PDB file of C-alpha atoms in Angstrom:
ATOM      1  CA  MET A 170       0.538  -0.022   0.435  1.00 52.00           C
ATOM      2  CA  THR A 171       1.577   2.671  -0.690  1.00 50.00           C
ATOM      3  CA  PRO A 172       0.402   6.871   0.384  1.00 53.00           C
ATOM      4  CA  SER A 173      -2.248   8.568  -1.331  1.00 55.00           C
ATOM      5  CA  PRO A 174      -2.050  11.636  -2.966  1.00 54.00           C
ATOM      6  CA  PRO A 175      -2.637  15.435  -1.486  1.00 47.00           C
ATOM      7  CA  GLY A 176      -6.521  15.445  -0.757  1.00 49.00           C
ATOM      8  CA  THR A 177      -6.922  12.763  -1.109  1.00 55.00           C
ATOM      9  CA  ALA A 178      -8.320  12.812   2.715  1.00 62.00           C
ATOM     10  CA  ALA A 179     -11.021  14.295   1.992  1.00 61.00           C
ATOM     11  CA  ILE A 180     -12.666  12.256  -0.486  1.00 70.00           C
ATOM     12  CA  ARG A 181     -12.671   9.476   0.816  1.00 83.00           C
ATOM     13  CA  PRO A 182     -14.970   9.618   3.341  1.00 86.00           C
ATOM     14  CA  ALA A 183     -18.058  10.161   0.281  1.00 90.00           C
ATOM     15  CA  VAL A 184     -16.205   7.856  -1.627  1.00 92.00           C
ATOM     16  CA  ALA A 185     -16.543   5.440   0.962  1.00 94.00           C
ATOM     17  CA  ASP A 186     -20.734   5.971   1.340  1.00 94.00           C
ATOM     18  CA  PHE A 187     -21.255   5.638  -1.892  1.00 93.00           C
ATOM     19  CA  VAL A 188     -19.786   2.368  -2.249  1.00 95.00           C
ATOM     20  CA  SER A 189     -21.503   0.763   0.167  1.00 96.00           C
ATOM     21  CA  SER A 190     -24.568   2.402  -1.080  1.00 95.00           C
ATOM     22  CA  VAL A 191     -23.927   0.496  -4.350  1.00 95.00           C
ATOM     23  CA  ALA A 192     -23.141  -2.652  -2.724  1.00 97.00           C
ATOM     24  CA  ALA A 193     -26.338  -3.206  -0.253  1.00 97.00           C
ATOM     25  CA  THR A 194     -28.323  -2.255  -3.170  1.00 96.00           C
ATOM     26  CA  TYR A 195     -26.983  -4.368  -5.683  1.00 97.00           C
ATOM     27  CA  VAL A 196     -26.909  -7.008  -3.388  1.00 98.00           C
ATOM     28  CA  SER A 197     -30.396  -6.557  -1.628  1.00 98.00           C
ATOM     29  CA  ASP A 198     -31.301  -6.947  -6.087  1.00 97.00           C
ATOM     30  CA  LEU A 199     -29.097 -10.115  -6.150  1.00 97.00           C
ATOM     31  CA  GLN A 200     -30.947 -12.173  -3.053  1.00 98.00           C
ATOM     32  CA  ASN A 201     -34.714 -10.846  -3.483  1.00 98.00           C
ATOM     33  CA  GLY A 202     -33.541 -12.280  -7.548  1.00 98.00           C
ATOM     34  CA  TYR A 203     -31.715 -15.182  -5.855  1.00 98.00           C
ATOM     35  CA  LEU A 204     -35.244 -15.901  -2.561  1.00 98.00           C
ATOM     36  CA  ALA A 205     -37.779 -15.785  -5.181  1.00 98.00           C
ATOM     37  CA  ASP A 206     -35.391 -18.522  -7.771  1.00 97.00           C
ATOM     38  CA  ARG A 207     -35.806 -15.939 -10.664  1.00 98.00           C
ATOM     39  CA  SER A 208     -32.631 -17.552 -13.226  1.00 97.00           C
ATOM     40  CA  ILE A 209     -31.504 -14.875 -13.731  1.00 96.00           C
ATOM     41  CA  ALA A 210     -30.170 -14.204 -10.818  1.00 97.00           C
ATOM     42  CA  VAL A 211     -29.689 -17.855  -9.669  1.00 97.00           C
ATOM     43  CA  ALA A 212     -27.293 -18.330 -12.782  1.00 97.00           C
ATOM     44  CA  THR A 213     -25.470 -14.560 -12.216  1.00 97.00           C
ATOM     45  CA  LEU A 214     -24.508 -15.931  -8.153  1.00 97.00           C
ATOM     46  CA  ALA A 215     -23.404 -19.088  -9.930  1.00 97.00           C
ATOM     47  CA  GLN A 216     -21.059 -17.204 -12.052  1.00 97.00           C
ATOM     48  CA  LEU A 217     -20.314 -14.630  -9.207  1.00 97.00           C
ATOM     49  CA  ARG A 218     -19.425 -17.465  -7.200  1.00 97.00           C
ATOM     50  CA  CYS A 219     -16.410 -18.014  -9.151  1.00 95.00           C
ATOM     51  CA  GLY A 220     -14.686 -15.017  -8.214  1.00 96.00           C
ATOM     52  CA  ALA A 221     -15.346 -14.778  -4.613  1.00 97.00           C
ATOM     53  CA  GLY A 222     -11.681 -14.140  -2.755  1.00 94.00           C
ATOM     54  CA  LYS A 223     -10.511 -13.565  -5.730  1.00 92.00           C
ATOM     55  CA  LEU A 224      -9.073  -9.429  -6.977  1.00 90.00           C
ATOM     56  CA  PRO A 225     -10.530  -8.394 -10.673  1.00 91.00           C
ATOM     57  CA  GLU A 226      -7.710  -8.537 -12.359  1.00 90.00           C
ATOM     58  CA  ASP A 227      -8.239 -12.239 -12.457  1.00 92.00           C
ATOM     59  CA  VAL A 228     -11.565 -13.035 -13.351  1.00 93.00           C
ATOM     60  CA  PRO A 229     -12.281 -11.165 -16.417  1.00 92.00           C
ATOM     61  CA  ASP A 230     -14.789 -13.653 -17.033  1.00 93.00           C
ATOM     62  CA  LEU A 231     -16.744 -11.912 -14.577  1.00 93.00           C
ATOM     63  CA  TRP A 232     -16.687  -7.976 -16.450  1.00 88.00           C
ATOM     64  CA  GLY A 233     -19.327  -6.023 -15.784  1.00 88.00           C
ATOM     65  CA  MET A 234     -21.263  -9.462 -14.163  1.00 92.00           C
ATOM     66  CA  ALA A 235     -20.174  -8.098  -9.980  1.00 92.00           C
ATOM     67  CA  GLY A 236     -21.998  -4.274 -10.257  1.00 91.00           C
ATOM     68  CA  THR A 237     -19.764  -1.763 -10.873  1.00 90.00           C
ATOM     69  CA  GLU A 238     -20.869   0.914 -13.302  1.00 90.00           C
ATOM     70  CA  ARG A 239     -23.272   1.435 -11.100  1.00 91.00           C
ATOM     71  CA  LEU A 240     -20.018   3.391  -9.155  1.00 91.00           C
ATOM     72  CA  TYR A 241     -20.194   5.697 -12.158  1.00 87.00           C
ATOM     73  CA  SER A 242     -24.246   5.692 -12.325  1.00 76.00           C
ATOM     74  CA  ASP A 243     -24.605   9.350 -11.050  1.00 66.00           C
ATOM     75  CA  GLN A 244     -21.605  10.518  -8.798  1.00 67.00           C
ATOM     76  CA  HIS A 245     -18.120  11.167 -10.321  1.00 71.00           C
ATOM     77  CA  ILE A 246     -15.362   8.929  -8.545  1.00 82.00           C
ATOM     78  CA  PRO A 247     -12.069  10.192  -9.075  1.00 81.00           C
ATOM     79  CA  GLU A 248     -10.153   8.107 -11.643  1.00 81.00           C
ATOM     80  CA  ARG A 249      -7.291   7.479  -8.579  1.00 81.00           C
ATOM     81  CA  GLU A 250     -10.505   6.517  -6.478  1.00 91.00           C
ATOM     82  CA  ALA A 251     -11.895   4.227  -8.790  1.00 91.00           C
ATOM     83  CA  VAL A 252      -9.283   1.544  -8.874  1.00 91.00           C
ATOM     84  CA  ARG A 253     -10.112   0.609  -4.964  1.00 93.00           C
ATOM     85  CA  ALA A 254     -14.298   1.264  -5.474  1.00 94.00           C
ATOM     86  CA  GLU A 255     -14.234  -1.078  -8.241  1.00 94.00           C
ATOM     87  CA  ALA A 256     -11.488  -3.523  -6.488  1.00 95.00           C
ATOM     88  CA  ALA A 257     -14.090  -3.364  -3.365  1.00 96.00           C
ATOM     89  CA  LEU A 258     -17.753  -4.027  -4.577  1.00 96.00           C
ATOM     90  CA  PHE A 259     -16.334  -6.628  -7.017  1.00 96.00           C
ATOM     91  CA  ALA A 260     -14.726  -8.126  -3.690  1.00 96.00           C
ATOM     92  CA  ALA A 261     -18.304  -8.060  -1.600  1.00 97.00           C
ATOM     93  CA  ILE A 262     -20.225  -8.574  -4.564  1.00 97.00           C
ATOM     94  CA  THR A 263     -18.724 -11.902  -5.009  1.00 97.00           C
ATOM     95  CA  LEU A 264     -18.158 -13.075  -1.679  1.00 98.00           C
ATOM     96  CA  TYR A 265     -22.076 -12.225  -0.622  1.00 98.00           C
ATOM     97  CA  ALA A 266     -22.664 -14.454  -4.285  1.00 98.00           C
ATOM     98  CA  LEU A 267     -19.899 -17.691  -2.171  1.00 98.00           C
ATOM     99  CA  HIS A 268     -22.285 -16.790   0.997  1.00 98.00           C
ATOM    100  CA  GLN A 269     -25.836 -17.150  -0.310  1.00 98.00           C
ATOM    101  CA  GLN A 270     -25.367 -20.569  -1.933  1.00 97.00           C
ATOM    102  CA  SER A 271     -27.981 -23.286  -1.478  1.00 96.00           C
ATOM    103  CA  LYS A 272     -28.888 -21.313   1.601  1.00 98.00           C
ATOM    104  CA  ALA A 273     -33.070 -20.719   1.554  1.00 97.00           C
ATOM    105  CA  ALA A 274     -32.624 -17.654   4.369  1.00 98.00           C
ATOM    106  CA  PRO A 275     -30.838 -13.958   3.241  1.00 98.00           C
ATOM    107  CA  MET A 276     -27.236 -13.679   4.067  1.00 98.00           C
ATOM    108  CA  HIS A 277     -26.756 -10.624   3.787  1.00 98.00           C
ATOM    109  CA  ARG A 278     -28.785  -8.589   6.781  1.00 98.00           C
ATOM    110  CA  ALA A 279     -28.422  -5.001   7.416  1.00 98.00           C
ATOM    111  CA  GLY A 280     -26.496  -4.185  10.634  1.00 96.00           C
ATOM    112  CA  ALA A 281     -24.725  -7.010  10.521  1.00 97.00           C
ATOM    113  CA  GLU A 282     -20.878  -6.462  11.262  1.00 97.00           C
ATOM    114  CA  LEU A 283     -17.225  -9.146  10.513  1.00 97.00           C
ATOM    115  CA  GLY A 284     -16.114  -9.353  14.141  1.00 96.00           C
ATOM    116  CA  ALA A 285     -20.545 -10.544  15.533  1.00 95.00           C
ATOM    117  CA  ALA A 286     -20.824 -12.402  13.023  1.00 96.00           C
ATOM    118  CA  VAL A 287     -17.215 -14.405  13.449  1.00 96.00           C
ATOM    119  CA  ARG A 288     -17.807 -14.407  17.728  1.00 94.00           C
ATOM    120  CA  GLN A 289     -21.710 -16.016  16.557  1.00 94.00           C
ATOM    121  CA  LEU A 290     -19.450 -18.767  15.454  1.00 94.00           C
ATOM    122  CA  MET A 291     -18.340 -19.906  18.651  1.00 91.00           C
ATOM    123  CA  PRO A 292     -21.567 -21.475  20.841  1.00 79.00           C
ATOM    124  CA  ASN A 293     -22.301 -20.761  23.948  1.00 74.00           C
ATOM    125  CA  GLY A 294     -19.721 -17.587  23.931  1.00 64.00           C
ATOM    126  CA  SER A 295     -16.753 -19.287  24.270  1.00 77.00           C
ATOM    127  CA  LEU A 296     -13.437 -18.768  23.253  1.00 81.00           C
ATOM    128  CA  ASP A 297     -13.762 -20.881  20.164  1.00 86.00           C
ATOM    129  CA  GLU A 298      -9.079 -21.556  19.517  1.00 90.00           C
ATOM    130  CA  PRO A 299      -9.408 -22.155  15.516  1.00 91.00           C
ATOM    131  CA  ILE A 300     -12.228 -19.179  14.913  1.00 93.00           C
ATOM    132  CA  ARG A 301     -10.262 -16.963  17.088  1.00 92.00           C
ATOM    133  CA  LYS A 302      -6.387 -17.634  15.075  1.00 93.00           C
ATOM    134  CA  ARG A 303      -8.427 -17.754  11.888  1.00 93.00           C
ATOM    135  CA  PHE A 304      -9.822 -13.669  12.631  1.00 94.00           C
ATOM    136  CA  VAL A 305      -6.506 -12.840  13.484  1.00 94.00           C
ATOM    137  CA  ARG A 306      -5.277 -14.005  10.133  1.00 94.00           C
ATOM    138  CA  LEU A 307      -7.945 -12.235   8.806  1.00 93.00           C
ATOM    139  CA  GLY A 308      -6.923  -9.224  10.819  1.00 91.00           C
ATOM    140  CA  THR A 309      -2.938  -9.920  10.504  1.00 94.00           C
ATOM    141  CA  ALA A 310      -3.640  -9.113   5.738  1.00 94.00           C
ATOM    142  CA  THR A 311      -2.194  -6.230   4.642  1.00 89.00           C
ATOM    143  CA  THR A 312      -2.324  -6.234   0.547  1.00 90.00           C
ATOM    144  CA  PRO A 313      -6.049  -6.887  -0.769  1.00 89.00           C
ATOM    145  CA  ALA A 314      -4.773 -10.058  -2.207  1.00 91.00           C
ATOM    146  CA  VAL A 315      -4.316 -12.381   1.101  1.00 94.00           C
ATOM    147  CA  LEU A 316      -7.709 -10.343   2.762  1.00 95.00           C
ATOM    148  CA  THR A 317     -10.009 -11.363  -0.506  1.00 95.00           C
ATOM    149  CA  ASP A 318      -8.909 -14.979   0.164  1.00 95.00           C
ATOM    150  CA  ARG A 319      -8.670 -14.961   4.464  1.00 96.00           C
ATOM    151  CA  LEU A 320     -12.495 -13.033   3.860  1.00 97.00           C
ATOM    152  CA  ARG A 321     -13.457 -16.662   1.744  1.00 97.00           C
ATOM    153  CA  GLN A 322     -12.537 -18.383   3.880  1.00 96.00           C
ATOM    154  CA  VAL A 323     -14.153 -16.996   6.986  1.00 97.00           C
ATOM    155  CA  VAL A 324     -17.739 -16.663   4.945  1.00 98.00           C
ATOM    156  CA  ILE A 325     -17.372 -20.416   3.742  1.00 97.00           C
ATOM    157  CA  LEU A 326     -17.578 -20.674   7.930  1.00 96.00           C
ATOM    158  CA  LEU A 327     -20.934 -18.607   7.760  1.00 98.00           C
ATOM    159  CA  ARG A 328     -22.214 -19.768   5.182  1.00 98.00           C
ATOM    160  CA  ASN A 329     -21.608 -23.290   6.561  1.00 97.00           C
ATOM    161  CA  ALA A 330     -23.796 -21.882   9.954  1.00 96.00           C
ATOM    162  CA  SER A 331     -26.039 -19.801   8.479  1.00 98.00           C
ATOM    163  CA  ILE A 332     -24.795 -16.536   9.977  1.00 97.00           C
ATOM    164  CA  PRO A 333     -25.588 -13.418   7.669  1.00 98.00           C
ATOM    165  CA  LEU A 334     -23.025 -10.379   6.943  1.00 98.00           C
ATOM    166  CA  ASP A 335     -24.245  -6.625   6.198  1.00 98.00           C
ATOM    167  CA  TYR A 336     -21.698  -6.776   2.670  1.00 98.00           C
ATOM    168  CA  GLY A 337     -22.445  -2.953   2.199  1.00 98.00           C
ATOM    169  CA  ILE A 338     -20.754  -2.218   5.385  1.00 98.00           C
ATOM    170  CA  LEU A 339     -18.161  -5.129   4.434  1.00 98.00           C
ATOM    171  CA  ALA A 340     -18.121  -3.462   0.703  1.00 98.00           C
ATOM    172  CA  ARG A 341     -17.612   0.263   2.482  1.00 97.00           C
ATOM    173  CA  GLN A 342     -14.832  -1.363   4.710  1.00 97.00           C
ATOM    174  CA  LEU A 343     -13.153  -3.340   1.651  1.00 97.00           C
ATOM    175  CA  TYR A 344     -12.446   0.432   0.243  1.00 96.00           C
ATOM    176  CA  GLN A 345     -11.242   1.662   3.244  1.00 95.00           C
ATOM    177  CA  ALA A 346      -8.376  -1.139   4.359  1.00 95.00           C
ATOM    178  CA  GLN A 347      -7.032  -0.401   0.204  1.00 93.00           C
ATOM    179  CA  ASP A 348      -5.337   2.667   2.598  1.00 90.00           C
ATOM    180  CA  PRO A 349      -3.020   1.876   5.475  1.00 85.00           C
ATOM    181  CA  ASP A 350      -4.596   3.979   8.014  1.00 90.00           C
ATOM    182  CA  GLY A 351      -8.043   2.919   6.296  1.00 92.00           C
ATOM    183  CA  LEU A 352      -6.907  -0.852   7.243  1.00 92.00           C
ATOM    184  CA  ARG A 353      -5.714   0.408  10.838  1.00 93.00           C
ATOM    185  CA  GLN A 354      -9.703   1.590  11.796  1.00 94.00           C
ATOM    186  CA  VAL A 355     -11.029  -2.086   9.926  1.00 96.00           C
ATOM    187  CA  ARG A 356      -9.169  -3.762  11.643  1.00 94.00           C
ATOM    188  CA  GLN A 357     -10.707  -1.707  15.394  1.00 95.00           C
ATOM    189  CA  ARG A 358     -14.189  -1.630  14.049  1.00 96.00           C
ATOM    190  CA  TRP A 359     -14.103  -6.080  13.207  1.00 96.00           C
ATOM    191  CA  GLY A 360     -11.990  -6.136  16.603  1.00 95.00           C
ATOM    192  CA  ARG A 361     -15.428  -3.619  18.663  1.00 95.00           C
ATOM    193  CA  SER A 362     -18.249  -5.606  16.926  1.00 95.00           C
ATOM    194  CA  PHE A 363     -15.986  -9.400  18.462  1.00 94.00           C
ATOM    195  CA  HIS A 364     -15.736  -8.429  21.389  1.00 91.00           C
ATOM    196  CA  SER A 365     -19.563  -6.640  21.980  1.00 91.00           C
ATOM    197  CA  TYR A 366     -21.838  -9.261  20.223  1.00 88.00           C
ATOM    198  CA  ARG A 367     -23.690 -11.493  23.276  1.00 83.00           C
ATOM    199  CA  PRO A 368     -26.136 -13.671  22.062  1.00 80.00           C
ATOM    200  CA  ALA A 369     -29.295 -12.316  22.468  1.00 72.00           C
ATOM    201  CA  GLY A 370     -31.280 -12.776  25.519  1.00 65.00           C
ATOM    202  CA  SER A 371     -27.884 -12.843  27.808  1.00 59.00           C
ATOM    203  CA  ARG A 372     -26.786 -10.890  29.863  1.00 55.00           C
ATOM    204  CA  THR A 373     -24.228  -8.663  31.177  1.00 47.00           C
ATOM    205  CA  ASP A 374     -22.022  -8.980  34.027  1.00 42.00           C
ATOM    206  CA  ALA A 375     -23.179  -5.938  35.181  1.00 42.00           C
ATOM    207  CA  ASP A 376     -27.245  -6.688  35.021  1.00 46.00           C
ATOM    208  CA  ALA A 377     -26.354  -9.974  37.038  1.00 40.00           C
ATOM    209  CA  ALA A 378     -24.789  -7.355  39.541  1.00 41.00           C
ATOM    210  CA  ALA A 379     -27.784  -5.503  39.549  1.00 45.00           C
ATOM    211  CA  SER A 380     -30.117  -8.728  39.392  1.00 42.00           C
ATOM    212  CA  SER A 381     -28.457 -10.503  42.008  1.00 42.00           C
ATOM    213  CA  ASP A 382     -28.664  -6.635  44.288  1.00 47.00           C
ATOM    214  CA  LYS A 383     -32.453  -6.582  43.645  1.00 46.00           C
ATOM    215  CA  ASP A 384     -33.077 -10.462  45.327  1.00 49.00           C
ATOM    216  CA  THR A 385     -30.735  -9.572  48.491  1.00 41.00           C
TER     217      THR A 385
END
């Protein structure tokens, strides 16, 4: 990763939000079509799965299928940011295609963060060391190629457990992660959502202590 040109920091938040919006909209379109068993959506996802964990330049057969043309529909993206935006969108869309494979329930869900999703792979709130190490390896990726490949491995685990993910959020993070400081922020977000996740209906230590006080 190389330093960004002067002035780049000022435009990146807007581009990141736009990439996130495009990804969420396109994934929702694909998901609705797939769950309705529309042949076009089913066939599109089957093709897109071939690109999961890869960079767009490595899968020319998928050019024009991952929704990257939507990045240029109503907002101008500076040329120096276009490659980053396309790579992030491509990765998110193809990973979703892998995630949704053979699932009758939606695997894209708004608000489902990566760290929390990985935490759900661990039963009863306990730490599963192999899964934890897989998550740590994801956090130590330093290039887009390594990051998307490791994300593919995590997405397979999530698919097997039927745990959904927000692909709009992921697309934004994949865009941010192509900058050294952005990657640091993304790692922090993943770690925070991992550690703060609580299963539905569970109580924190503070809740338990408060309840105990009331009973005495």
